[in-house]
XYZ file of C-alpha atoms in Angstrom:
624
model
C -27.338 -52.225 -25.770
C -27.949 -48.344 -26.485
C -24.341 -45.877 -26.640
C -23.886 -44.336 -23.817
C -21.622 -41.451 -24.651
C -23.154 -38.348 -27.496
C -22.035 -35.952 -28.885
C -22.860 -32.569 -26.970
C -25.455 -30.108 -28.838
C -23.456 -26.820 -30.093
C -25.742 -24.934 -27.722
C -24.550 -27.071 -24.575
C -21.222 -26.652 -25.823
C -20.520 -23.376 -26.096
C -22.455 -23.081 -22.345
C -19.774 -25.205 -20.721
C -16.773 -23.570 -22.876
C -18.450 -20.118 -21.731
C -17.851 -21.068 -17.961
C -14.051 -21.426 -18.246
C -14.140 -17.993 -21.117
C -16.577 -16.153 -19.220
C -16.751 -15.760 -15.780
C -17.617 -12.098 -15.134
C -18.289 -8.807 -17.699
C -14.652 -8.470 -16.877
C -14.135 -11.444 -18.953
C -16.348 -10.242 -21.885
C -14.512 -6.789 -21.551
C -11.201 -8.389 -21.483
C -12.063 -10.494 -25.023
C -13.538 -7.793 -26.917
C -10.782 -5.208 -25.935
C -8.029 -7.390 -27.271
C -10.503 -8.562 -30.538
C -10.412 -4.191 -30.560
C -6.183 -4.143 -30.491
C -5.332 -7.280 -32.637
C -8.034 -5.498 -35.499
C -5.580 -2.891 -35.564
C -7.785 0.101 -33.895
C -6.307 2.836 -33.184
C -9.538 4.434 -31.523
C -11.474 2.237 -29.159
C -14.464 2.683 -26.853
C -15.825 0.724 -24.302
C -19.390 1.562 -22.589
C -20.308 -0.119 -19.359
C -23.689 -0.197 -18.201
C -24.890 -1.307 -14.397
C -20.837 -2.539 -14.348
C -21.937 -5.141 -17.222
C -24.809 -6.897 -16.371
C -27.047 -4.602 -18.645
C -24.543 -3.935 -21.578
C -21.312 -4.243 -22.495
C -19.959 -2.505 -25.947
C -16.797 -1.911 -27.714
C -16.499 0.437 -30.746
C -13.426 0.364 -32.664
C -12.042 1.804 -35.837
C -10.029 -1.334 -36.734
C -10.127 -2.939 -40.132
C -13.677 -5.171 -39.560
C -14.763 -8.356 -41.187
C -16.139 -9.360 -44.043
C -19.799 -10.485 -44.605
C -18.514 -14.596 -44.390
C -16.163 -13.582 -41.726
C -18.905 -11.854 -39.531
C -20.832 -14.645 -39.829
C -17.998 -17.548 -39.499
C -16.557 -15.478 -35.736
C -19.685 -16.820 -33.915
C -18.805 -20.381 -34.595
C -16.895 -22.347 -32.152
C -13.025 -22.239 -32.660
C -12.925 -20.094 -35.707
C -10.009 -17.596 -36.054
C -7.996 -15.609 -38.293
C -4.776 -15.453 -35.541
C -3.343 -19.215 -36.114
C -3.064 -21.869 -39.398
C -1.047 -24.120 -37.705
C -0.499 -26.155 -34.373
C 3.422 -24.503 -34.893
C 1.721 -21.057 -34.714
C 1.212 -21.217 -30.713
C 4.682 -20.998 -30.386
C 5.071 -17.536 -32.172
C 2.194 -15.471 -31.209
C 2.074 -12.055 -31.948
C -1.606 -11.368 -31.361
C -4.135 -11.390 -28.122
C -6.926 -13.810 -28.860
C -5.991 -16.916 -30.359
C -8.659 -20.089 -29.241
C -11.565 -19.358 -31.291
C -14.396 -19.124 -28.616
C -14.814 -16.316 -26.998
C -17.540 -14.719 -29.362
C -18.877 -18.244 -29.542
C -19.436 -18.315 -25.833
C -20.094 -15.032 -25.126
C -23.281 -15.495 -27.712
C -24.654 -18.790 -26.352
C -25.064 -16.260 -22.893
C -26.370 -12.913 -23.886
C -28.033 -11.000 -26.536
C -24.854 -10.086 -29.041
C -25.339 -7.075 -31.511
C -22.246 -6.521 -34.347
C -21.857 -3.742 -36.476
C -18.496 -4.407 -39.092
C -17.351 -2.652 -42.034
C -14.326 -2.637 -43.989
C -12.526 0.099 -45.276
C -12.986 -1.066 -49.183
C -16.630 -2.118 -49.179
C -19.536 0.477 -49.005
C -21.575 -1.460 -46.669
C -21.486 -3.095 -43.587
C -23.257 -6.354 -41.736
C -25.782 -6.194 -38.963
C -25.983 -9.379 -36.805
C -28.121 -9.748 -33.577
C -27.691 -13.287 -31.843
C -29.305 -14.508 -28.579
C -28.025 -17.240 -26.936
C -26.507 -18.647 -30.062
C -29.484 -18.314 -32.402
C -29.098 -16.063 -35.293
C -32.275 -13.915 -34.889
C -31.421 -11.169 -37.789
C -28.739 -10.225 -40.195
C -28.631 -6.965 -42.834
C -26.628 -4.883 -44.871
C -25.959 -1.643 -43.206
C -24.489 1.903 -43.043
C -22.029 1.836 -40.836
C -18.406 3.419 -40.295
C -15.281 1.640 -40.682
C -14.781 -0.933 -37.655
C -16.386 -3.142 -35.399
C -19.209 -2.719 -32.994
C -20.076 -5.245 -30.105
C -22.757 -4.527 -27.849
C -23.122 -7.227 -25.189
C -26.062 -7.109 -23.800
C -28.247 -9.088 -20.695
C -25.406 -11.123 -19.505
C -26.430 -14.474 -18.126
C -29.997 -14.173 -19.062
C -30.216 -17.785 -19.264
C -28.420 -18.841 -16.669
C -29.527 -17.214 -13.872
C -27.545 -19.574 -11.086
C -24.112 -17.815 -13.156
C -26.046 -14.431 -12.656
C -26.624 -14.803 -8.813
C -22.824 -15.789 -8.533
C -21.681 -12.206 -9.556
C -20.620 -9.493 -6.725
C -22.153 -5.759 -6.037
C -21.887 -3.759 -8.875
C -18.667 -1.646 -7.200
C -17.068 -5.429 -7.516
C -17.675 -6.049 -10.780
C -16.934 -2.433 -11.640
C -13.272 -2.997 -10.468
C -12.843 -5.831 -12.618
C -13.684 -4.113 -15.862
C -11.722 -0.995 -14.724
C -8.604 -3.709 -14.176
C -8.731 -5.256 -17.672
C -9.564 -2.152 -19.049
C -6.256 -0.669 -17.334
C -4.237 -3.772 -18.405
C -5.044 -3.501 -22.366
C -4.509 -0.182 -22.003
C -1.198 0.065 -20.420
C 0.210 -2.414 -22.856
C -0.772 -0.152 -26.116
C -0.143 3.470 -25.135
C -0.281 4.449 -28.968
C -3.645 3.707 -28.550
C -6.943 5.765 -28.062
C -9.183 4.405 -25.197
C -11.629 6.092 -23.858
C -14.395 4.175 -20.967
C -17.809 5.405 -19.974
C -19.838 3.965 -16.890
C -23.666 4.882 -16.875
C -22.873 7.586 -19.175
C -20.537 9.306 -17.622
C -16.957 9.623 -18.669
C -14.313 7.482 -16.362
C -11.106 7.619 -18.801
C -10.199 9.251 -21.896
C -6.176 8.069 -22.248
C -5.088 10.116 -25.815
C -2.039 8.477 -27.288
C 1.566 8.801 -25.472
C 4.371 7.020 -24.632
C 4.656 4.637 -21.670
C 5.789 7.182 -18.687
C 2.396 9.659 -19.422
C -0.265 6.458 -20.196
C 0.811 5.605 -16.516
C 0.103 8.776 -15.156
C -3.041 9.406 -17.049
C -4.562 6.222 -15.763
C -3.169 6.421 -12.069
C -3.548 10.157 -12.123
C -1.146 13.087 -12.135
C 0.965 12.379 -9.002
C 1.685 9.161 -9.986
C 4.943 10.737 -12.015
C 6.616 11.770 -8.983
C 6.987 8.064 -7.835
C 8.405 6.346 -10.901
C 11.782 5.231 -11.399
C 12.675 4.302 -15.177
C 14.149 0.942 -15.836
C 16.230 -0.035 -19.386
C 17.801 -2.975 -19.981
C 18.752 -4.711 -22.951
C 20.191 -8.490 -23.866
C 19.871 -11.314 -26.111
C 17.055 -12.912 -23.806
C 14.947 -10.021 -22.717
C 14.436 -6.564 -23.695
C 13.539 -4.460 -20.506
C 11.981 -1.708 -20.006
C 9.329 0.105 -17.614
C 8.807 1.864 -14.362
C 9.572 0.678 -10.716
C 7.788 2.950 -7.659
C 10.150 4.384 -5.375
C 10.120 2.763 -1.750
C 8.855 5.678 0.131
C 5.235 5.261 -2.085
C 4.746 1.569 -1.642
C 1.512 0.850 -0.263
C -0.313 -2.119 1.336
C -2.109 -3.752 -1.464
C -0.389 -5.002 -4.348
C -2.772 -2.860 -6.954
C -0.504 -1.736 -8.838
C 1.494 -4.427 -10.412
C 1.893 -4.881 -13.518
C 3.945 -7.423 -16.082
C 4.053 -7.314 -19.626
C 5.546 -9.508 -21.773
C 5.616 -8.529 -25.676
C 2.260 -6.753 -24.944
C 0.193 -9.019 -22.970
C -0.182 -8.948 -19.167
C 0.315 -11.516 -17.308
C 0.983 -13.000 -13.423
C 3.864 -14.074 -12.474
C 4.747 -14.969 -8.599
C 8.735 -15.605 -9.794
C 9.457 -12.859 -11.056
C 7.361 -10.686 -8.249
C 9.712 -12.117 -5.894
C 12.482 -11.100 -7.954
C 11.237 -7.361 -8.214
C 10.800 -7.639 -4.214
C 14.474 -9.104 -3.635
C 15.824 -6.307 -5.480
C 13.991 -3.901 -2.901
C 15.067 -5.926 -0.153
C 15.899 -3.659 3.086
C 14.004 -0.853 1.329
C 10.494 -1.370 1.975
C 8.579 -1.698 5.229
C 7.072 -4.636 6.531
C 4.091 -5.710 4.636
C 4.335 -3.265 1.948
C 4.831 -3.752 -1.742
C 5.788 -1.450 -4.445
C 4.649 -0.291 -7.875
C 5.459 -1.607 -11.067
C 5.202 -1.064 -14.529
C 7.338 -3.799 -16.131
C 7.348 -3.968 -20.156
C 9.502 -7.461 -21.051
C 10.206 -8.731 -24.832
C 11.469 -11.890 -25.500
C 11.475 -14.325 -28.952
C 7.991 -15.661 -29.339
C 9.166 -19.073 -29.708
C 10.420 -18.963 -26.170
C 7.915 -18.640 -24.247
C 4.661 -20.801 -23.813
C 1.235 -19.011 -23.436
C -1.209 -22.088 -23.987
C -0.811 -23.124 -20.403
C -4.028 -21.220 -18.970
C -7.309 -20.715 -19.525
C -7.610 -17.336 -19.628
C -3.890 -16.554 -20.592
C -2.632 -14.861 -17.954
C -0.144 -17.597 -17.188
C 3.314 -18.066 -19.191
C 6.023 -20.561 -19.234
C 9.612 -19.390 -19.951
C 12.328 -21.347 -21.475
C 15.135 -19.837 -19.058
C 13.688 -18.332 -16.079
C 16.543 -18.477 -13.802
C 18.187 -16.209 -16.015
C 15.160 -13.636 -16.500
C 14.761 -13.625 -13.191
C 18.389 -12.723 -12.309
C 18.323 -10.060 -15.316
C 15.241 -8.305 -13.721
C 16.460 -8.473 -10.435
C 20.145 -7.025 -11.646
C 18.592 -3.923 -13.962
C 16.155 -2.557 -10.943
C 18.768 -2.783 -7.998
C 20.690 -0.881 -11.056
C 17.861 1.668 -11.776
C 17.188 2.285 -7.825
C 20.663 2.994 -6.865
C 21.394 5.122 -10.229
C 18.634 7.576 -9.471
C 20.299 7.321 -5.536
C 17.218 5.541 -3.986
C 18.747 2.760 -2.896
C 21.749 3.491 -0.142
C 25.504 3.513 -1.563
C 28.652 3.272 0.297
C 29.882 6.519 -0.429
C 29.367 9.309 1.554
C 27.966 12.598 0.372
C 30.379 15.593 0.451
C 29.639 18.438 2.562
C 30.346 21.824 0.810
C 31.520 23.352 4.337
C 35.091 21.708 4.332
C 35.738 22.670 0.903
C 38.941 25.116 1.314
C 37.770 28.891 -0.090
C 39.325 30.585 -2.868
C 40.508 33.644 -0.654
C 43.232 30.879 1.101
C 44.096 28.893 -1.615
C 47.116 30.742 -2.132
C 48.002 31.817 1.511
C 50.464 30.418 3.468
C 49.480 28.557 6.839
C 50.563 30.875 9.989
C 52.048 29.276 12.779
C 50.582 29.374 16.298
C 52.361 31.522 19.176
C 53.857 29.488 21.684
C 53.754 31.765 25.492
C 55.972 30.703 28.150
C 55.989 31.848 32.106
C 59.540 32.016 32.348
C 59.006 33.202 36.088
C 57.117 29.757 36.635
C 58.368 27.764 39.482
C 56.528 24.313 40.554
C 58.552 23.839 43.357
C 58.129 26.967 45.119
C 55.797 27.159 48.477
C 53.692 29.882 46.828
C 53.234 29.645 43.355
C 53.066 33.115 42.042
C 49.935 34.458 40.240
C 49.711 33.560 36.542
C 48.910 36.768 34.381
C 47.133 35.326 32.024
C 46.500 38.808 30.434
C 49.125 40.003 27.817
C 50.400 43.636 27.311
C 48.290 43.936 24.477
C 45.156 42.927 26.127
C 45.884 44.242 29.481
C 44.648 47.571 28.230
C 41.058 46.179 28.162
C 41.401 44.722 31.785
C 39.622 46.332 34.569
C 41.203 45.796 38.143
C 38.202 45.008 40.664
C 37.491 47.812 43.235
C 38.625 47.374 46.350
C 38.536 50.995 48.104
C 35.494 49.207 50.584
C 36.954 46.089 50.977
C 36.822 46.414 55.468
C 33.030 45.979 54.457
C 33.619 42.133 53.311
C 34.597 41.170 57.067
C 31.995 42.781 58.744
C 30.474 40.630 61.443
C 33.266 37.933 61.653
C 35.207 39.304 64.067
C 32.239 38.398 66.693
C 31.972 35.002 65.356
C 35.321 34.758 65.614
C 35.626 35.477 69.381
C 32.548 32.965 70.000
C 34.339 30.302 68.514
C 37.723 31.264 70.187
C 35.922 31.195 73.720
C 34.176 28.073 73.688
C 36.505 25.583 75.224
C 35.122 22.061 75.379
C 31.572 20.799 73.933
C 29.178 19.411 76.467
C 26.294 17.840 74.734
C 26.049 16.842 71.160
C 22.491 16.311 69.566
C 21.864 13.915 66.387
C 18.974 13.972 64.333
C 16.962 10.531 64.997
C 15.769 8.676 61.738
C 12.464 7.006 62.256
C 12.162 3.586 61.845
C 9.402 1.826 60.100
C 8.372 -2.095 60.451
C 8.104 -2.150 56.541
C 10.463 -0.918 53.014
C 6.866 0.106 51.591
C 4.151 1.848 53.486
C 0.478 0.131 52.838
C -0.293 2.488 49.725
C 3.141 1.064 48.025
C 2.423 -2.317 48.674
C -1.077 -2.326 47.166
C 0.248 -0.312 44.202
C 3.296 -3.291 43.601
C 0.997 -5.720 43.779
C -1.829 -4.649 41.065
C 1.501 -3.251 38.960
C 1.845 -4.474 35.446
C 4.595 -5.303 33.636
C 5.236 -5.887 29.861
C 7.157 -8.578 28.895
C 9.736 -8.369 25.524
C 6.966 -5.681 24.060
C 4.481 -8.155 23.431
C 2.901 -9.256 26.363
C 1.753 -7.877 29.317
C 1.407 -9.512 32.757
C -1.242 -8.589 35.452
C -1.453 -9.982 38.948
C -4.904 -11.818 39.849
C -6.745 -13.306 43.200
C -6.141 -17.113 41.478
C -2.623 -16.370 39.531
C -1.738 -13.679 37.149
C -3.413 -13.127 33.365
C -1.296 -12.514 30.249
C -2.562 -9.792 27.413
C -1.479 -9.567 24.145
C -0.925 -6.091 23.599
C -1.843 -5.587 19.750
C -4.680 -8.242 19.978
C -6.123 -6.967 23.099
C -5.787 -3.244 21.473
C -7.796 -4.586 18.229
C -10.362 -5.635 20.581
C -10.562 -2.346 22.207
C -10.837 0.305 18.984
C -12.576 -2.006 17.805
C -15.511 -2.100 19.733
C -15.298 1.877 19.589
C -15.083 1.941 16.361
C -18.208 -0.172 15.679
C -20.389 2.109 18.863
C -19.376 5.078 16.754
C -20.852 3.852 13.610
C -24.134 2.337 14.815
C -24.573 4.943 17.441
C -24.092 7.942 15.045
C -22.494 9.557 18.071
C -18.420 9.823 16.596
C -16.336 13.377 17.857
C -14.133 14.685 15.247
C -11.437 16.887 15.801
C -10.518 19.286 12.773
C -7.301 20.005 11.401
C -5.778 23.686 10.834
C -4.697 22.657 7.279
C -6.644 20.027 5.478
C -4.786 16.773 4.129
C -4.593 15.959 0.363
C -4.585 12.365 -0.554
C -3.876 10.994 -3.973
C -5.924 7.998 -4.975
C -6.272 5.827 -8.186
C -9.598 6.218 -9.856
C -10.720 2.535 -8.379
C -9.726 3.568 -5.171
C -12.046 6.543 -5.404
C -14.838 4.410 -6.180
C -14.688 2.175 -3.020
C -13.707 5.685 -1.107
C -17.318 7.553 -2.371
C -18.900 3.517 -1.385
C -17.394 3.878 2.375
C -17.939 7.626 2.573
C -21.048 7.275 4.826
C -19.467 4.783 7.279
C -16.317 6.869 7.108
C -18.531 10.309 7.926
C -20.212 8.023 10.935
C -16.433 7.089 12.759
C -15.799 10.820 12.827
C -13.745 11.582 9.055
C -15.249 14.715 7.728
C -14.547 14.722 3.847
C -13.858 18.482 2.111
C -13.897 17.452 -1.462
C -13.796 13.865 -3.593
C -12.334 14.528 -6.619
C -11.661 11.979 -9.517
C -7.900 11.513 -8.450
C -8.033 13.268 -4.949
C -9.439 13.385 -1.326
C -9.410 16.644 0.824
C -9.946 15.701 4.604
C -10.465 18.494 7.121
C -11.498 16.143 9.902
C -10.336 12.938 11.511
C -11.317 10.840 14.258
C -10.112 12.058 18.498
C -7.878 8.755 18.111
C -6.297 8.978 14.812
C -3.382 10.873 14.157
C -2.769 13.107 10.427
C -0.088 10.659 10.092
C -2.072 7.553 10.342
C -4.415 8.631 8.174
C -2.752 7.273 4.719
C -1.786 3.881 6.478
C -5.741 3.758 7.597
C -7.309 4.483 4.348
C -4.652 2.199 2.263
C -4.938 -0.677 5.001
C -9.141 -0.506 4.328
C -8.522 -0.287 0.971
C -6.362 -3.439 0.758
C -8.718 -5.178 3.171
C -11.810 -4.243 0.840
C -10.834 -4.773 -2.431
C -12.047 -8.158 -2.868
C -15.953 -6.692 -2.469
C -17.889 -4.387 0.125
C -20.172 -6.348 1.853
C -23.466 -5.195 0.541
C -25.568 -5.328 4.327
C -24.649 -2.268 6.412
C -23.814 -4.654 9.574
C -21.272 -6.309 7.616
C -19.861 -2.971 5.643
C -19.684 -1.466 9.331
C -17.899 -4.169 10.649
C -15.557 -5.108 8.206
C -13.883 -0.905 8.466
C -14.209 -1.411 12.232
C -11.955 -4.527 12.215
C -9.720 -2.727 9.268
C -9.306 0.877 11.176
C -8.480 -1.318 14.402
C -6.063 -3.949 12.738
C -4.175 -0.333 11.342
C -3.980 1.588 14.608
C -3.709 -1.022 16.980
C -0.615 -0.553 19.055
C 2.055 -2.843 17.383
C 4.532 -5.766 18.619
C 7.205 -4.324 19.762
C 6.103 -0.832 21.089
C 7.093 -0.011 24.579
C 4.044 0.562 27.249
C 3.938 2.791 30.004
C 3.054 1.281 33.200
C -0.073 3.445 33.228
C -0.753 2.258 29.483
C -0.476 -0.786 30.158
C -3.508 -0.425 33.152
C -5.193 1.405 30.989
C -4.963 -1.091 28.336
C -5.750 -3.872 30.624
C -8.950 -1.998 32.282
C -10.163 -1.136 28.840
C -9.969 -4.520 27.717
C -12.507 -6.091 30.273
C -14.703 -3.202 29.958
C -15.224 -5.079 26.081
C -18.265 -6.601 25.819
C -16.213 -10.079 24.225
C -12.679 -9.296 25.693
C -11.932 -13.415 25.184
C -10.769 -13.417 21.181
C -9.694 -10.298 18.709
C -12.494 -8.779 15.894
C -10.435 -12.057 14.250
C -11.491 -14.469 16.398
C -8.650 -14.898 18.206
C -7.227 -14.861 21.661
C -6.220 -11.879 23.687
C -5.478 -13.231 26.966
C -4.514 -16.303 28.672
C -4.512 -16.659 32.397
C -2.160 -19.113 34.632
C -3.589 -19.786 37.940
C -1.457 -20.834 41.220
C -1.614 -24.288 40.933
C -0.446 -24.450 37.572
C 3.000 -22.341 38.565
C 3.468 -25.084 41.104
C 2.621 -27.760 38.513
C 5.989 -26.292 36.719
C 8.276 -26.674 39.921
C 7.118 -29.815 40.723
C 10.232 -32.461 40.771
């Protein structure tokens, strides 16, 4: 009987170990910038092309390989990083497995440049899809060149997988902000299509942040230091008042790699508890160093992932040192209350004595007389200022009473006394009333709101029912091409990250189309001199931040589904909210609006907005 189980070709091999290394160009990216920092470069370049599908390169000025060594990194687990199964527990360096170039060249044309410092000339390789088609002795500067080219280009079903080219662009510009936000003291500098997207010189931690989240960022950072025999911390924390919707930027470090950690995320967001609005999450930039041999980072495929010997005291660490930092640089409340500079005493009556008040007393004062005499409240010394009234024509106050006088005098008995009559209707409400009380409608605990019908009564909910509404508008405005603006007297300055720009200049046509009018785009900025009629200048950050949040997992690439997805974001953001108090004449107008909807049964997300409860089932619920 024939074996059943072989041994896999080195081709086949490196295919399958390629799906769990390589996913995306983010992935190659991610690989070759950390091959870049653990050579010891202190200048590196990466150039994207059609975000990574065409090419993918990083130049470095690290120390480079050798000719065996160029050769020997292409082969599968090969590395210069560990000896030893003992070494995974005391990692200093990035890339450790051994397989990334091997699996990035069984899926794309490779091209390496290397040279050492010491030797005179360098090696030339050019792989495709694991075959060795060339390799020379060349001229080359100190360092190491990778040019990734054709990603995919033999397996096309991995190709098809991958997003727009905004999506994939966002990747690369993530793990390209990750490596370099761990090594500040480090040169990177990132072109897209040949144009220039960052150029970070070396700095210290505080400006690297600001020069890759551009130059407001500074304004929002608080700093964070703490120091013990388990963790060395250190980093930035946003202040509440700047946290946004999505959780963008977040970052851990831990002794210079970045990783994801849902623990200790919810021990930054317990130290901001009370401080943040609902559904909001700060910034972080969170720098951690522990002993290499407590922590494990073999746990994940692509490393991201790291077990901790004690986490229940890291976590209660972090959480301690930024409630510390928030309430030292008085962002978080204190108990004590701020002084007020008016009740300090001033230095003209520090050395005065108090004066005592004067005590006046109507000696003349009697209670108990009939007539209580006139109080002069005027002294001697004032009286001088008084002015008597004049009273030379005082006859002329009386005249014409003594005739009424006499009539009143003379008129002996009353015959006939006349009452106004009140007129009496069969009804509280007149017929106008009653129809108004019975089509009222009335909102119930904020939330819902209750309408009288022929077979029972029908019960909205408000933000739902809302979402519905703008929505719909929203959607007319951007397929009709028929959106009003109304312009502002100053225009509003936004301050974006450079991959929120990107996805802002994607949307900017659908944006124009619902009635934004757009000034200027800048790399780091947004000037706006025109909203929408029903959006408000202070809605307009929570609107662009909410579509940003909802949109950062891909733009859909069909205009249908672009326009539809910011239709159901802009309505989800200015919807009226749970818990806002209606108007009666809102709440009609709410109501009405709502069946004018072409689908007023279910929300842009599919669910309901009304119920309704007819007659016979509000007798069903009295029934004994």
């Amino acid at each position: 009987m024939s074996s059943i189980i072989q041994l896999l070709p080195d081709h086949v091999a490196n295919q399958i170990a390629a799906g769990e290394v390589v996913q995306r160009p983010a992935s190659v990216v991610k690989e070759l910038l950390e091959n870049a920092v653990d050579a010891k470069a202190t200048d590196i370049k990466l150039i994207i092309k059609d975000a990574g599908k065409s090419l993918v390169q990083v130049i470095d000025n690290g120390v480079g390989m050798s000719v065996t060594d160029s050769r020997l990194c292409f082969e599968r687990h090969a590395t210069s990083k560990i000896r030893l199964a003992e070494d995974l527990f005391s990692l200093d360096t990035k890339g450790f497995r051994g397989e990334a170039l091997a699996s990035i060249a069984a899926i794309a044309h490779v091209e390496m440049k290397t040279k050492q410092d010491q030797e005179e000339l360098g090696t030339h390789i050019i792989i495709e899809g694991s075959k060795f088609v060339s390799q020379e002795v060349a001229v080359l500067p100190k360092g190491t060149s990778f040019a990734v080219k054709n990603l995919f280009f033999n397996i096309p079903a991995r190709r098809n997988f991958l997003k727009s080219e905004v999506v994939e662009q966002r990747h690369i510009v993530d793990e390209f902000q990750r490596v370099a936000l761990a090594h500040a003291n480090i040169h990177f500098t990132m072109y897209h299509n040949g144009s220039e997207m960052f150029n970070l010189p070396p700095s210290n931690f505080r400006q690297r942040i600001v020069n890759v989240f551009s130059g407001k960022t500074n304004e929002k950072l608080v700093p964070i230091q703490e120091s013990t025999e388990i963790v060395s911390i250190q980093g930035f924390v946003g202040k509440p008042e700047f946290a946004k919707k999505n959780r963008g930027e977040q970052f851990f470090f831990v002794n210079d790699r970045f990783i994801k950690s849902g623990y200790l995320h919810h021990a930054i967001m317990s130290a901001y508890e009370g401080l943040l609005k609902d559904g909001c999450q700060p910034s972080y930039f969170i720098y951690l160093n522990v002993p290499p041999n407590t922590i494990d980072i073999n746990i994940h495929p692509t490393k991201t992932e790291i077990k901790f010997d004690d986490e229940h005291a890291l976590y209660a660490i972090l959480r301690s040192s930024i409630k510390h930092s928030l309430g030292q640089f008085n962002v978080a409340p204190v108990l004590d209350f701020d002084r007020d500079s008016n009740l300090d005493t001033p230095y003209d009556y520090q050395n005065k004595d108090a004066s005592m008040p004067l005590i006046q007393v109507d000696a003349a004062f009697n209670p108990f007389s009939p007539e209580k005499p006139i109080k002069n409240s005027y002294s001697s010394s004032s009286s001088s200022s008084y002015r008597k009234p004049d009273t030379s024509h005082w006859e002329g106050l009386y005249v014409g009473l003594k005739n009424t006088t006499e009539e009143f005098s003379g008129m002996t008995e009353i015959t006939e006394m006349e009452f106004e009559s009140e007129e009496v209707t069969g009804s509280l409400f007149n017929e106008r009333e009653v129809e108004e009380k019975i089509n009222a409608t009335y909102q119930i605990h904020k939330k819902y709101i209750v309408s009288p019908i022929k077979s029972g009564m029908v019960i909205l909910d408000q933000q739902r029912a809302h979402q519905r509404v703008l929505y719909e508008q929203f959607l007319t405005n951007i397929t009709v091409l028929q959106a009003s603006s109304q312009q502002l007297l100053f225009p509003l300055h936004l301050y974006f990250s450079p991959g929120e720009i990107e996805l802002i200049l994607e949307l900017q046509e659908s944006l124009v189309q619902t009635g934004f009018i757009f000034e200027e785009i800048n790399s780091d900025s947004i000037v706006i001199s025109g909203l929408p009629v029903n959006v408000t200048e202070s809605e307009v950050s929570i609107l662009l931040e909410q579509l940003l949040s909802d949109l950062q997992d891909g733009i859909p690439e069909n205009s249908f589904s672009q326009n539809d997805s910011i239709s159901k974001s802009m309505a989800k953001s200015l919807a009226v909210k749970t818990g806002t108090l209606l108007t009666e004449r809102e709440q009609e107008n709410l109501v009405n609006s709502l069946f004018a909807c072409r689908e007023p049964g279910v929300s842009p997300f599919n669910k309901p907005t009304f119920i309704t409860m007819s007659v016979e089932d509000i007798d069903k619920k009295f029934a004994i």
